[in-house]
């Protein structure tokens, strides 16, 4: 079969599999990042489908990632949430990482809320801050839209001039205000990882206009725009790398720190996302 037809067939097959297990149509899709999966536990009337059971889904390997699709209701809205995401550094393809986004669209969702753990580049940030993403920089050296495509999948040359939806940013700011959460805003830069940044890279990233750096989100958001999702992105600033980028002796130590801070901020993030959902 033609690769484009085969790809579309796999999206349909996965959609059919999930639809058979649920009786609602998700309106809002959510991707929950490292240490931020707790939000999925609050979903009501939920169906939990492990990624390993879903045809055509990649299999998760990163620590701190539960690896479930959680479908149900939150703030009276039908949601589908990825509890744990796929990272390029784990060895998946760009198409694999972003496959779930196409399935969510095919299930009927039209809003995507992405969350991640990120390193803080802006001097105005504190550890544990939440940042609403206003724009992104793709420094992953590749793009999930490379390769054969057709109009049914989306445009060949995608406009990225408004990747993150201004209306949703506004709602997030309102929800933050109402819940007493200080919400920062800024530009997210996506790197492949898995090595953390050198001090020279940190200086570089700051100078090109990035406020937060991470190893995810960028591919998902490109594909989300390709299928015309309205996108809201929230970063949890887990570590301030402009201060002491080399303070941690081992990468593992920093990763544990990232997970611990993300888990602490998960409460705030839950409130914020619930606040946004209630306004939709
Ligand atoms: N760099 C890259 N990705 C990250 C970081 C970081 O400092 N913290 C959390 N994710």
PDB file of C-alpha atoms and ligand atoms in Angstrom:
ATOM      1  CA  UNK A   1       0.000   0.000   0.000  1.00  0.00           C
ATOM      2  CA  UNK A   2       1.058   3.604  -0.619  1.00  0.00           C
ATOM      3  CA  UNK A   3       2.772   4.932   2.587  1.00  0.00           C
ATOM      4  CA  UNK A   4       0.350   7.861   2.918  1.00  0.00           C
ATOM      5  CA  UNK A   5      -2.656   5.525   2.564  1.00  0.00           C
ATOM      6  CA  UNK A   6      -1.064   3.127   5.042  1.00  0.00           C
ATOM      7  CA  UNK A   7      -0.511   5.951   7.545  1.00  0.00           C
ATOM      8  CA  UNK A   8      -4.121   7.115   7.203  1.00  0.00           C
ATOM      9  CA  UNK A   9      -5.316   3.529   7.589  1.00  0.00           C
ATOM     10  CA  UNK A  10      -3.334   3.160  10.848  1.00  0.00           C
ATOM     11  CA  UNK A  11      -4.923   6.368  12.219  1.00  0.00           C
ATOM     12  CA  UNK A  12      -8.366   4.954  11.351  1.00  0.00           C
ATOM     13  CA  UNK A  13      -7.582   1.582  12.907  1.00  0.00           C
ATOM     14  CA  UNK A  14      -6.428   3.157  16.191  1.00  0.00           C
ATOM     15  CA  UNK A  15      -9.422   5.492  16.236  1.00  0.00           C
ATOM     16  CA  UNK A  16     -11.784   2.547  15.774  1.00  0.00           C
ATOM     17  CA  UNK A  17     -10.074   0.627  18.595  1.00  0.00           C
ATOM     18  CA  UNK A  18     -10.434   3.529  21.042  1.00  0.00           C
ATOM     19  CA  UNK A  19     -13.991   4.376  19.964  1.00  0.00           C
ATOM     20  CA  UNK A  20     -15.097   0.830  20.723  1.00  0.00           C
ATOM     21  CA  UNK A  21     -13.947   1.291  24.332  1.00  0.00           C
ATOM     22  CA  UNK A  22     -15.628   4.627  25.027  1.00  0.00           C
ATOM     23  CA  UNK A  23     -19.110   6.065  24.706  1.00  0.00           C
ATOM     24  CA  UNK A  24     -18.282   9.759  24.610  1.00  0.00           C
ATOM     25  CA  UNK A  25     -16.564  11.911  22.011  1.00  0.00           C
ATOM     26  CA  UNK A  26     -13.547  13.723  23.473  1.00  0.00           C
ATOM     27  CA  UNK A  27     -13.585  17.481  22.825  1.00  0.00           C
ATOM     28  CA  UNK A  28     -10.294  18.254  24.477  1.00  0.00           C
ATOM     29  CA  UNK A  29      -7.040  16.336  24.281  1.00  0.00           C
ATOM     30  CA  UNK A  30      -4.329  16.704  26.902  1.00  0.00           C
ATOM     31  CA  UNK A  31      -0.697  15.645  26.950  1.00  0.00           C
ATOM     32  CA  UNK A  32       0.686  15.411  30.481  1.00  0.00           C
ATOM     33  CA  UNK A  33       4.443  15.763  30.801  1.00  0.00           C
ATOM     34  CA  UNK A  34       7.119  14.428  33.143  1.00  0.00           C
ATOM     35  CA  UNK A  35       5.855  14.291  36.730  1.00  0.00           C
ATOM     36  CA  UNK A  36       2.588  15.978  35.711  1.00  0.00           C
ATOM     37  CA  UNK A  37       0.433  12.923  35.051  1.00  0.00           C
ATOM     38  CA  UNK A  38      -1.565  13.284  38.293  1.00  0.00           C
ATOM     39  CA  UNK A  39      -4.166  15.416  36.539  1.00  0.00           C
ATOM     40  CA  UNK A  40      -5.373  12.310  34.714  1.00  0.00           C
ATOM     41  CA  UNK A  41      -6.278  10.728  38.084  1.00  0.00           C
ATOM     42  CA  UNK A  42      -8.937  13.421  38.562  1.00  0.00           C
ATOM     43  CA  UNK A  43     -10.770  12.511  35.379  1.00  0.00           C
ATOM     44  CA  UNK A  44     -14.240  11.174  36.199  1.00  0.00           C
ATOM     45  CA  UNK A  45     -16.112   8.241  34.648  1.00  0.00           C
ATOM     46  CA  UNK A  46     -12.785   7.264  33.245  1.00  0.00           C
ATOM     47  CA  UNK A  47     -11.651   4.526  30.948  1.00  0.00           C
ATOM     48  CA  UNK A  48      -7.939   3.800  31.161  1.00  0.00           C
ATOM     49  CA  UNK A  49      -6.245   2.223  28.163  1.00  0.00           C
ATOM     50  CA  UNK A  50      -2.550   1.330  28.521  1.00  0.00           C
ATOM     51  CA  UNK A  51      -0.522   2.431  25.510  1.00  0.00           C
ATOM     52  CA  UNK A  52       0.754  -1.122  25.110  1.00  0.00           C
ATOM     53  CA  UNK A  53      -2.803  -2.259  24.271  1.00  0.00           C
ATOM     54  CA  UNK A  54      -3.401   0.376  21.590  1.00  0.00           C
ATOM     55  CA  UNK A  55      -2.659  -0.684  18.036  1.00  0.00           C
ATOM     56  CA  UNK A  56      -0.025   1.465  16.287  1.00  0.00           C
ATOM     57  CA  UNK A  57       0.923   3.374  19.478  1.00  0.00           C
ATOM     58  CA  UNK A  58       4.624   3.446  20.406  1.00  0.00           C
ATOM     59  CA  UNK A  59       5.532   1.789  23.716  1.00  0.00           C
ATOM     60  CA  UNK A  60       6.721   4.197  26.475  1.00  0.00           C
ATOM     61  CA  UNK A  61      10.065   3.690  28.185  1.00  0.00           C
ATOM     62  CA  UNK A  62      10.965   6.887  30.130  1.00  0.00           C
ATOM     63  CA  UNK A  63      10.826   6.760  33.966  1.00  0.00           C
ATOM     64  CA  UNK A  64       8.056   8.915  35.451  1.00  0.00           C
ATOM     65  CA  UNK A  65       5.724   8.182  32.573  1.00  0.00           C
ATOM     66  CA  UNK A  66       2.725   6.019  33.366  1.00  0.00           C
ATOM     67  CA  UNK A  67       1.858   5.329  29.765  1.00  0.00           C
ATOM     68  CA  UNK A  68      -1.935   5.381  29.724  1.00  0.00           C
ATOM     69  CA  UNK A  69      -4.627   6.981  27.718  1.00  0.00           C
ATOM     70  CA  UNK A  70      -7.265   8.238  30.156  1.00  0.00           C
ATOM     71  CA  UNK A  71     -10.657   9.112  28.710  1.00  0.00           C
ATOM     72  CA  UNK A  72     -13.557  10.617  30.634  1.00  0.00           C
ATOM     73  CA  UNK A  73     -14.906  13.882  32.048  1.00  0.00           C
ATOM     74  CA  UNK A  74     -13.185  16.810  33.703  1.00  0.00           C
ATOM     75  CA  UNK A  75     -15.054  20.006  34.624  1.00  0.00           C
ATOM     76  CA  UNK A  76     -17.982  18.632  32.648  1.00  0.00           C
ATOM     77  CA  UNK A  77     -15.942  18.373  29.441  1.00  0.00           C
ATOM     78  CA  UNK A  78     -15.155  15.206  27.539  1.00  0.00           C
ATOM     79  CA  UNK A  79     -11.404  14.759  27.609  1.00  0.00           C
ATOM     80  CA  UNK A  80      -8.759  12.356  26.463  1.00  0.00           C
ATOM     81  CA  UNK A  81      -5.454  12.587  28.296  1.00  0.00           C
ATOM     82  CA  UNK A  82      -2.041  11.104  27.630  1.00  0.00           C
ATOM     83  CA  UNK A  83      -0.611  10.187  31.011  1.00  0.00           C
ATOM     84  CA  UNK A  84       3.009  10.148  29.862  1.00  0.00           C
ATOM     85  CA  UNK A  85       4.272  11.074  26.432  1.00  0.00           C
ATOM     86  CA  UNK A  86       6.778   9.783  23.903  1.00  0.00           C
ATOM     87  CA  UNK A  87      10.142  11.509  23.536  1.00  0.00           C
ATOM     88  CA  UNK A  88      12.306  11.645  20.445  1.00  0.00           C
ATOM     89  CA  UNK A  89      15.382  10.839  22.569  1.00  0.00           C
ATOM     90  CA  UNK A  90      13.881   7.482  23.473  1.00  0.00           C
ATOM     91  CA  UNK A  91      14.435   6.452  19.876  1.00  0.00           C
ATOM     92  CA  UNK A  92      10.957   6.839  18.399  1.00  0.00           C
ATOM     93  CA  UNK A  93      10.355   8.485  15.059  1.00  0.00           C
ATOM     94  CA  UNK A  94       8.802  11.946  14.808  1.00  0.00           C
ATOM     95  CA  UNK A  95       5.769  10.281  13.197  1.00  0.00           C
ATOM     96  CA  UNK A  96       5.481   7.887  16.161  1.00  0.00           C
ATOM     97  CA  UNK A  97       5.671  10.619  18.782  1.00  0.00           C
ATOM     98  CA  UNK A  98       2.959  12.657  17.110  1.00  0.00           C
ATOM     99  CA  UNK A  99       0.724   9.783  16.040  1.00  0.00           C
ATOM    100  CA  UNK A 100      -1.583  10.129  19.091  1.00  0.00           C
ATOM    101  CA  UNK A 101      -2.291  13.766  18.166  1.00  0.00           C
ATOM    102  CA  UNK A 102      -3.686  12.687  14.795  1.00  0.00           C
ATOM    103  CA  UNK A 103      -5.765  10.015  16.511  1.00  0.00           C
ATOM    104  CA  UNK A 104      -7.219  12.591  18.964  1.00  0.00           C
ATOM    105  CA  UNK A 105      -8.284  14.738  16.037  1.00  0.00           C
ATOM    106  CA  UNK A 106      -9.815  11.734  14.371  1.00  0.00           C
ATOM    107  CA  UNK A 107     -11.701  10.977  17.638  1.00  0.00           C
ATOM    108  CA  UNK A 108     -13.295  14.435  17.417  1.00  0.00           C
ATOM    109  CA  UNK A 109     -11.168  16.667  19.652  1.00  0.00           C
ATOM    110  CA  UNK A 110     -10.323  20.191  18.526  1.00  0.00           C
ATOM    111  CA  UNK A 111      -8.436  21.665  21.491  1.00  0.00           C
ATOM    112  CA  UNK A 112      -5.066  20.389  22.691  1.00  0.00           C
ATOM    113  CA  UNK A 113      -3.581  21.206  26.089  1.00  0.00           C
ATOM    114  CA  UNK A 114       0.107  20.237  26.309  1.00  0.00           C
ATOM    115  CA  UNK A 115       2.150  20.334  29.494  1.00  0.00           C
ATOM    116  CA  UNK A 116       5.820  19.718  30.101  1.00  0.00           C
ATOM    117  CA  UNK A 117       8.664  20.036  32.552  1.00  0.00           C
ATOM    118  CA  UNK A 118      11.178  22.628  31.386  1.00  0.00           C
ATOM    119  CA  UNK A 119      14.401  24.305  32.410  1.00  0.00           C
ATOM    120  CA  UNK A 120      14.072  28.026  33.163  1.00  0.00           C
ATOM    121  CA  UNK A 121      16.192  30.372  31.048  1.00  0.00           C
ATOM    122  CA  UNK A 122      14.458  33.601  32.029  1.00  0.00           C
ATOM    123  CA  UNK A 123      15.837  35.421  35.045  1.00  0.00           C
ATOM    124  CA  UNK A 124      12.271  36.274  36.061  1.00  0.00           C
ATOM    125  CA  UNK A 125      11.439  32.623  36.766  1.00  0.00           C
ATOM    126  CA  UNK A 126      11.452  30.738  40.046  1.00  0.00           C
ATOM    127  CA  UNK A 127      11.612  27.001  40.547  1.00  0.00           C
ATOM    128  CA  UNK A 128       8.117  25.517  40.362  1.00  0.00           C
ATOM    129  CA  UNK A 129       6.680  28.387  38.305  1.00  0.00           C
ATOM    130  CA  UNK A 130       4.108  27.686  35.632  1.00  0.00           C
ATOM    131  CA  UNK A 131       4.646  29.344  32.251  1.00  0.00           C
ATOM    132  CA  UNK A 132       2.013  29.663  29.561  1.00  0.00           C
ATOM    133  CA  UNK A 133       3.742  29.117  26.221  1.00  0.00           C
ATOM    134  CA  UNK A 134       3.291  32.011  23.793  1.00  0.00           C
ATOM    135  CA  UNK A 135       5.476  30.605  21.022  1.00  0.00           C
ATOM    136  CA  UNK A 136       8.043  27.917  20.326  1.00  0.00           C
ATOM    137  CA  UNK A 137      11.429  27.423  18.686  1.00  0.00           C
ATOM    138  CA  UNK A 138      12.154  24.125  16.987  1.00  0.00           C
ATOM    139  CA  UNK A 139      15.794  23.229  17.603  1.00  0.00           C
ATOM    140  CA  UNK A 140      15.219  19.500  17.289  1.00  0.00           C
ATOM    141  CA  UNK A 141      16.824  19.493  13.863  1.00  0.00           C
ATOM    142  CA  UNK A 142      13.920  17.686  12.288  1.00  0.00           C
ATOM    143  CA  UNK A 143      10.183  18.040  11.771  1.00  0.00           C
ATOM    144  CA  UNK A 144       7.282  15.595  12.072  1.00  0.00           C
ATOM    145  CA  UNK A 145       5.828  16.822   8.764  1.00  0.00           C
ATOM    146  CA  UNK A 146       8.787  15.610   6.686  1.00  0.00           C
ATOM    147  CA  UNK A 147       7.860  13.008   4.101  1.00  0.00           C
ATOM    148  CA  UNK A 148       5.009  12.101   1.783  1.00  0.00           C
ATOM    149  CA  UNK A 149       1.656  13.659   2.643  1.00  0.00           C
ATOM    150  CA  UNK A 150      -1.676  14.675   1.120  1.00  0.00           C
ATOM    151  CA  UNK A 151      -4.427  17.250   1.746  1.00  0.00           C
ATOM    152  CA  UNK A 152      -6.369  14.879   3.974  1.00  0.00           C
ATOM    153  CA  UNK A 153      -3.441  14.772   6.447  1.00  0.00           C
ATOM    154  CA  UNK A 154      -2.856  18.528   6.254  1.00  0.00           C
ATOM    155  CA  UNK A 155      -1.056  21.281   4.357  1.00  0.00           C
ATOM    156  CA  UNK A 156       2.402  20.720   2.848  1.00  0.00           C
ATOM    157  CA  UNK A 157       3.656  24.104   4.070  1.00  0.00           C
ATOM    158  CA  UNK A 158       2.169  24.822   7.460  1.00  0.00           C
ATOM    159  CA  UNK A 159       1.686  28.346   8.831  1.00  0.00           C
ATOM    160  CA  UNK A 160       3.183  28.486  12.329  1.00  0.00           C
ATOM    161  CA  UNK A 161       2.702  32.228  12.898  1.00  0.00           C
ATOM    162  CA  UNK A 162       0.124  31.533  15.638  1.00  0.00           C
ATOM    163  CA  UNK A 163       0.991  28.109  16.944  1.00  0.00           C
ATOM    164  CA  UNK A 164      -0.390  28.799  20.438  1.00  0.00           C
ATOM    165  CA  UNK A 165      -3.946  30.105  20.560  1.00  0.00           C
ATOM    166  CA  UNK A 166      -4.268  33.654  21.896  1.00  0.00           C
ATOM    167  CA  UNK A 167      -7.785  33.045  23.177  1.00  0.00           C
ATOM    168  CA  UNK A 168      -6.617  30.044  25.200  1.00  0.00           C
ATOM    169  CA  UNK A 169      -3.630  31.985  26.575  1.00  0.00           C
ATOM    170  CA  UNK A 170      -6.084  34.629  27.768  1.00  0.00           C
ATOM    171  CA  UNK A 171      -8.312  31.982  29.402  1.00  0.00           C
ATOM    172  CA  UNK A 172      -5.264  30.510  31.155  1.00  0.00           C
ATOM    173  CA  UNK A 173      -4.325  33.936  32.487  1.00  0.00           C
ATOM    174  CA  UNK A 174      -7.889  34.461  33.747  1.00  0.00           C
ATOM    175  CA  UNK A 175      -7.977  31.020  35.366  1.00  0.00           C
ATOM    176  CA  UNK A 176      -4.605  31.693  37.015  1.00  0.00           C
ATOM    177  CA  UNK A 177      -5.798  35.002  38.428  1.00  0.00           C
ATOM    178  CA  UNK A 178      -8.970  33.448  39.833  1.00  0.00           C
ATOM    179  CA  UNK A 179      -6.985  30.682  41.524  1.00  0.00           C
ATOM    180  CA  UNK A 180      -4.220  32.891  42.928  1.00  0.00           C
ATOM    181  CA  UNK A 181      -1.596  31.304  40.672  1.00  0.00           C
ATOM    182  CA  UNK A 182       1.251  33.435  39.353  1.00  0.00           C
ATOM    183  CA  UNK A 183       1.401  32.481  35.696  1.00  0.00           C
ATOM    184  CA  UNK A 184       4.511  33.473  33.774  1.00  0.00           C
ATOM    185  CA  UNK A 185       4.577  33.545  29.996  1.00  0.00           C
ATOM    186  CA  UNK A 186       7.271  32.902  27.478  1.00  0.00           C
ATOM    187  CA  UNK A 187       8.832  31.100  24.558  1.00  0.00           C
ATOM    188  CA  UNK A 188       9.601  27.370  24.746  1.00  0.00           C
ATOM    189  CA  UNK A 189      12.553  25.941  22.856  1.00  0.00           C
ATOM    190  CA  UNK A 190      12.594  22.243  22.078  1.00  0.00           C
ATOM    191  CA  UNK A 191      15.884  20.333  21.942  1.00  0.00           C
ATOM    192  CA  UNK A 192      16.322  16.649  21.214  1.00  0.00           C
ATOM    193  CA  UNK A 193      18.166  15.847  24.457  1.00  0.00           C
ATOM    194  CA  UNK A 194      18.712  13.590  26.317  1.00  0.00           C
ATOM    195  CA  UNK A 195      21.878  15.376  27.454  1.00  0.00           C
ATOM    196  CA  UNK A 196      21.093  18.543  29.382  1.00  0.00           C
ATOM    197  CA  UNK A 197      22.472  21.838  28.111  1.00  0.00           C
ATOM    198  CA  UNK A 198      26.040  23.040  28.454  1.00  0.00           C
ATOM    199  CA  UNK A 199      26.596  26.557  29.873  1.00  0.00           C
ATOM    200  CA  UNK A 200      27.418  27.770  26.341  1.00  0.00           C
ATOM    201  CA  UNK A 201      24.155  26.292  25.050  1.00  0.00           C
ATOM    202  CA  UNK A 202      22.265  27.976  27.861  1.00  0.00           C
ATOM    203  CA  UNK A 203      23.743  31.347  26.848  1.00  0.00           C
ATOM    204  CA  UNK A 204      22.886  30.631  23.215  1.00  0.00           C
ATOM    205  CA  UNK A 205      19.275  29.685  24.000  1.00  0.00           C
ATOM    206  CA  UNK A 206      18.808  32.812  26.096  1.00  0.00           C
ATOM    207  CA  UNK A 207      20.128  35.010  23.307  1.00  0.00           C
ATOM    208  CA  UNK A 208      17.863  33.569  20.625  1.00  0.00           C
ATOM    209  CA  UNK A 209      14.844  34.542  22.710  1.00  0.00           C
ATOM    210  CA  UNK A 210      13.868  31.391  24.585  1.00  0.00           C
ATOM    211  CA  UNK A 211      12.514  31.520  28.145  1.00  0.00           C
ATOM    212  CA  UNK A 212      12.241  27.794  28.828  1.00  0.00           C
ATOM    213  CA  UNK A 213      13.897  24.708  27.371  1.00  0.00           C
ATOM    214  CA  UNK A 214      12.722  21.133  27.155  1.00  0.00           C
ATOM    215  CA  UNK A 215      12.873  17.921  25.155  1.00  0.00           C
ATOM    216  CA  UNK A 216       9.276  17.563  24.007  1.00  0.00           C
ATOM    217  CA  UNK A 217       6.127  19.471  22.957  1.00  0.00           C
ATOM    218  CA  UNK A 218       7.491  21.045  19.749  1.00  0.00           C
ATOM    219  CA  UNK A 219       6.678  18.047  17.495  1.00  0.00           C
ATOM    220  CA  UNK A 220       3.240  17.530  19.034  1.00  0.00           C
ATOM    221  CA  UNK A 221       2.349  21.179  18.582  1.00  0.00           C
ATOM    222  CA  UNK A 222       3.471  21.201  14.933  1.00  0.00           C
ATOM    223  CA  UNK A 223       1.225  18.230  14.194  1.00  0.00           C
ATOM    224  CA  UNK A 224      -1.595  19.687  16.293  1.00  0.00           C
ATOM    225  CA  UNK A 225      -1.505  22.806  14.108  1.00  0.00           C
ATOM    226  CA  UNK A 226      -1.301  20.616  11.014  1.00  0.00           C
ATOM    227  CA  UNK A 227      -4.654  19.094  11.940  1.00  0.00           C
ATOM    228  CA  UNK A 228      -5.980  22.465  13.075  1.00  0.00           C
ATOM    229  CA  UNK A 229      -6.161  22.062  16.835  1.00  0.00           C
ATOM    230  CA  UNK A 230      -6.350  25.165  19.019  1.00  0.00           C
ATOM    231  CA  UNK A 231      -3.331  24.696  21.281  1.00  0.00           C
ATOM    232  CA  UNK A 232      -2.601  25.703  24.861  1.00  0.00           C
ATOM    233  CA  UNK A 233       0.841  24.919  26.287  1.00  0.00           C
ATOM    234  CA  UNK A 234       1.931  25.082  29.928  1.00  0.00           C
ATOM    235  CA  UNK A 235       5.504  24.518  31.107  1.00  0.00           C
ATOM    236  CA  UNK A 236       6.389  23.711  34.669  1.00  0.00           C
ATOM    237  CA  UNK A 237       9.761  25.315  35.373  1.00  0.00           C
ATOM    238  CA  UNK A 238      11.518  22.568  37.287  1.00  0.00           C
ATOM    239  CA  UNK A 239      15.059  23.970  37.405  1.00  0.00           C
ATOM    240  CA  UNK A 240      16.718  27.320  36.819  1.00  0.00           C
ATOM    241  CA  UNK A 241      19.503  26.685  34.385  1.00  0.00           C
ATOM    242  CA  UNK A 242      20.593  30.289  33.913  1.00  0.00           C
ATOM    243  CA  UNK A 243      21.922  30.157  37.469  1.00  0.00           C
ATOM    244  CA  UNK A 244      24.127  27.103  37.735  1.00  0.00           C
ATOM    245  CA  UNK A 245      23.821  24.904  34.674  1.00  0.00           C
ATOM    246  CA  UNK A 246      26.573  22.575  35.889  1.00  0.00           C
ATOM    247  CA  UNK A 247      25.648  22.259  39.551  1.00  0.00           C
ATOM    248  CA  UNK A 248      24.376  18.684  39.248  1.00  0.00           C
ATOM    249  CA  UNK A 249      27.100  16.035  39.133  1.00  0.00           C
ATOM    250  CA  UNK A 250      25.019  13.554  37.186  1.00  0.00           C
ATOM    251  CA  UNK A 251      22.184  13.773  34.693  1.00  0.00           C
ATOM    252  CA  UNK A 252      20.189  11.314  36.780  1.00  0.00           C
ATOM    253  CA  UNK A 253      20.338  13.706  39.724  1.00  0.00           C
ATOM    254  CA  UNK A 254      18.906  16.494  37.613  1.00  0.00           C
ATOM    255  CA  UNK A 255      16.212  14.256  36.193  1.00  0.00           C
ATOM    256  CA  UNK A 256      15.108  13.298  39.703  1.00  0.00           C
ATOM    257  CA  UNK A 257      15.034  16.959  40.653  1.00  0.00           C
ATOM    258  CA  UNK A 258      12.919  17.686  37.553  1.00  0.00           C
ATOM    259  CA  UNK A 259      10.400  14.992  38.511  1.00  0.00           C
ATOM    260  CA  UNK A 260      10.261  16.070  42.178  1.00  0.00           C
ATOM    261  CA  UNK A 261       9.610  19.736  41.365  1.00  0.00           C
ATOM    262  CA  UNK A 262       7.078  18.842  38.665  1.00  0.00           C
ATOM    263  CA  UNK A 263       5.188  16.642  41.122  1.00  0.00           C
ATOM    264  CA  UNK A 264       5.107  19.495  43.644  1.00  0.00           C
ATOM    265  CA  UNK A 265       3.764  21.913  41.042  1.00  0.00           C
ATOM    266  CA  UNK A 266       1.234  19.390  39.787  1.00  0.00           C
ATOM    267  CA  UNK A 267      -1.347  20.760  42.297  1.00  0.00           C
ATOM    268  CA  UNK A 268      -1.093  24.242  40.780  1.00  0.00           C
ATOM    269  CA  UNK A 269      -1.192  22.833  37.301  1.00  0.00           C
ATOM    270  CA  UNK A 270      -4.314  20.822  38.099  1.00  0.00           C
ATOM    271  CA  UNK A 271      -6.091  23.948  39.337  1.00  0.00           C
ATOM    272  CA  UNK A 272      -5.009  25.927  36.306  1.00  0.00           C
ATOM    273  CA  UNK A 273      -6.067  23.329  33.751  1.00  0.00           C
ATOM    274  CA  UNK A 274      -9.386  22.724  35.535  1.00  0.00           C
ATOM    275  CA  UNK A 275      -9.930  26.477  35.555  1.00  0.00           C
ATOM    276  CA  UNK A 276      -9.357  26.645  31.804  1.00  0.00           C
ATOM    277  CA  UNK A 277     -11.594  23.642  31.124  1.00  0.00           C
ATOM    278  CA  UNK A 278     -14.396  25.206  33.149  1.00  0.00           C
ATOM    279  CA  UNK A 279     -14.249  28.249  30.875  1.00  0.00           C
ATOM    280  CA  UNK A 280     -14.397  26.315  27.596  1.00  0.00           C
TER     281      UNK A 280
HETATM  282  N1  LIG B   1      16.809  21.163  30.039  1.00  0.00           N
HETATM  283  C1  LIG B   1      16.101  20.465  29.138  1.00  0.00           C
HETATM  284  N2  LIG B   1      14.961  19.869  29.423  1.00  0.00           N
HETATM  285  C2  LIG B   1      14.490  19.975  30.664  1.00  0.00           C
HETATM  286  C3  LIG B   1      15.173  20.690  31.655  1.00  0.00           C
HETATM  287  C4  LIG B   1      16.403  21.310  31.323  1.00  0.00           C
HETATM  288  O1  LIG B   1      17.064  21.950  32.144  1.00  0.00           O
HETATM  289  N3  LIG B   1      14.427  20.618  32.790  1.00  0.00           N
HETATM  290  C5  LIG B   1      13.334  19.882  32.489  1.00  0.00           C
HETATM  291  N4  LIG B   1      13.363  19.491  31.198  1.00  0.00           N
END
